Every structure is written in C-alpha cells, then in structure tokens.
C-alpha positions as a Markdown table, in Angstrom:
| # | Residue | x | y | z |
|---|---|---|---|---|
| 1 | Met | 120.8 | -1.4 | 113.2 |
| 2 | Thr | 122.2 | -4.8 | 111.0 |
| 3 | Leu | 123.6 | -4.9 | 107.8 |
| 4 | Ser | 121.1 | -6.8 | 106.3 |
| 5 | Glu | 118.3 | -4.5 | 107.6 |
| 6 | Ala | 120.6 | -1.1 | 106.4 |
| 7 | Lys | 120.9 | -2.9 | 102.5 |
| 8 | Arg | 116.8 | -3.3 | 103.0 |
| 9 | Ile | 116.5 | -0.2 | 103.6 |
| 10 | Leu | 118.5 | 1.1 | 101.1 |
| 11 | Glu | 116.9 | -1.1 | 98.3 |
| 12 | Lys | 113.5 | 0.7 | 99.1 |
| 13 | Gly | 114.6 | 3.9 | 100.2 |
| 14 | Ala | 111.2 | 5.7 | 99.6 |
| 15 | Ala | 109.1 | 4.0 | 101.7 |
| 16 | Phe | 111.7 | 4.8 | 105.0 |
| 17 | Ser | 112.0 | 8.4 | 106.5 |
| 18 | Pro | 115.3 | 10.4 | 105.2 |
| 19 | Ser | 116.9 | 9.8 | 108.6 |
| 20 | Val | 116.5 | 6.2 | 108.8 |
| 21 | Val | 118.0 | 6.3 | 105.3 |
| 22 | Glu | 121.2 | 8.3 | 106.5 |
| 23 | Glu | 121.6 | 5.8 | 109.5 |
| 24 | Ala | 121.5 | 2.9 | 107.2 |
| 25 | Lys | 123.6 | 4.6 | 104.8 |
| 26 | Glu | 126.0 | 5.2 | 107.7 |
| 27 | Val | 126.2 | 1.4 | 108.8 |
| 28 | Ile | 127.1 | 0.4 | 105.3 |
| 29 | Glu | 130.0 | 2.9 | 105.3 |
| 30 | Asn | 131.4 | 1.7 | 108.3 |
| 31 | Phe | 130.9 | -1.8 | 107.4 |
| 32 | Thr | 132.8 | -1.0 | 104.0 |
| 33 | Lys | 135.8 | 0.6 | 105.5 |
| 34 | Lys | 136.2 | -2.1 | 108.3 |
| 35 | Arg | 135.7 | -4.8 | 105.9 |
| 36 | Gly | 137.1 | -3.3 | 102.4 |
| 37 | Ser | 134.7 | -4.5 | 100.4 |
| 38 | Asn | 131.8 | -3.3 | 98.5 |
| 39 | Val | 128.4 | -4.7 | 100.7 |
| 40 | Met | 126.0 | -3.3 | 98.3 |
| 41 | Lys | 127.5 | -5.2 | 95.1 |
| 42 | Thr | 124.9 | -6.8 | 92.9 |
| 43 | Glu | 124.8 | -10.4 | 91.3 |
| 44 | Lys | 123.6 | -10.9 | 87.7 |
| 45 | Lys | 121.0 | -12.6 | 86.6 |
| 46 | Ala | 121.9 | -16.1 | 84.6 |
| 47 | Gln | 122.8 | -15.4 | 80.7 |
| 48 | Met | 120.5 | -17.9 | 78.6 |
| 49 | Ala | 122.6 | -20.1 | 76.7 |
| 50 | Tyr | 121.8 | -20.9 | 73.1 |
| 51 | Gly | 120.8 | -25.0 | 73.3 |
| 52 | Gly | 120.6 | -26.2 | 69.8 |
| 53 | Thr | 117.6 | -25.9 | 67.2 |
| 54 | Val | 115.2 | -28.9 | 66.9 |
| 55 | Asn | 111.9 | -29.0 | 64.2 |
| 56 | Gly | 113.0 | -25.2 | 63.3 |
| 57 | Lys | 112.8 | -24.2 | 67.2 |
| 58 | Arg | 115.6 | -22.3 | 68.9 |
| 59 | His | 115.9 | -23.6 | 72.5 |
| 60 | Met | 117.8 | -21.5 | 75.1 |
| 61 | Tyr | 118.6 | -22.7 | 78.4 |
| 62 | Ser | 120.1 | -20.8 | 81.5 |
| 63 | Ala | 122.1 | -23.3 | 83.1 |
| 64 | Gly | 123.6 | -24.9 | 79.5 |
| 65 | Gly | 122.2 | -28.1 | 78.4 |
| 66 | Ser | 121.7 | -28.6 | 74.8 |
| 67 | Val | 118.5 | -30.0 | 72.7 |
| 68 | Tyr | 118.1 | -33.1 | 70.2 |
| 69 | Ala | 115.5 | -34.9 | 68.4 |
| 70 | Asn | 113.0 | -37.4 | 69.5 |
| 71 | Lys | 114.5 | -40.8 | 68.7 |
| 72 | Gly | 111.0 | -42.2 | 68.5 |
| 73 | Leu | 109.7 | -39.3 | 65.8 |
| 74 | Leu | 113.2 | -39.9 | 63.6 |
| 75 | Ala | 112.3 | -43.7 | 63.4 |
| 76 | Leu | 108.7 | -42.8 | 62.7 |
| 77 | Lys | 109.7 | -40.4 | 60.1 |
| 78 | Lys | 112.2 | -42.5 | 58.6 |
| 79 | Ser | 109.4 | -45.7 | 58.6 |
| 80 | Gly | 107.7 | -44.7 | 55.4 |
| 81 | Pro | 105.4 | -42.6 | 53.7 |
| 82 | Lys | 102.4 | -43.1 | 56.4 |
| 83 | Gly | 105.2 | -42.1 | 59.1 |
| 84 | Leu | 106.4 | -39.7 | 57.1 |
| 85 | Glu | 102.4 | -38.1 | 57.4 |
| 86 | Ala | 102.2 | -38.8 | 61.2 |
| 87 | Tyr | 105.2 | -37.6 | 61.6 |
| 88 | Asn | 104.5 | -34.0 | 59.9 |
| 89 | Lys | 101.2 | -34.1 | 62.0 |
| 90 | Ile | 102.8 | -34.1 | 65.0 |
| 91 | Thr | 105.8 | -31.7 | 64.5 |
| 92 | Lys | 104.0 | -29.2 | 62.7 |
| 93 | Gly | 100.7 | -29.1 | 65.1 |
| 94 | Gly | 98.0 | -31.6 | 63.2 |
| 95 | Asn | 97.4 | -29.2 | 60.4 |
C-alpha cells in the first residue's frame, strides 16, 4: 500500500474494512517514523481579505487586491444633473 492510498483510506475510513484501516495507519506510522514529519497535515483554506468599499458595498478577495470606483461613472456623476441622475440609476439598480 502506498502512502497516498493510506491517506485516502484514513480520510474515508467508514467506507473500508477495519483491517484495511489498520494497515493504512501502520503505513502512515512507519513513514512518519522514517521521515520525522507529520503526513496528515491539513492545508488551511485561503482567508478572505478586505478589498475596499465602493458604492456602499464591501468587497472581499482571497488573493488580495483592491476595488475602486469606475472612472467613467465618476465622470458621469460630476457632469451635471442629468449625469448625476444617470449615475444614481446605474448604481442603485434603476429604481
């Protein structure tokens, strides 16, 4: 039995017979004795990071990064009363 098979068996232990699970435990134990490492170490999930707030909405990213307002929309907002009205319709969902 290979190390990867043993890890898979231990992760899904209920689907296998007790003798197979014991054999997998022995394989893992022998490997850790030889290598001196933790074989069954689990990886952490990527943490979500705060990316900024635009138009009242918080944005979260797992790989970092940042969010910023669309420059065209900001120019539309500053262009005058009609532009402000159009900006509000776009950003508020057209209500």
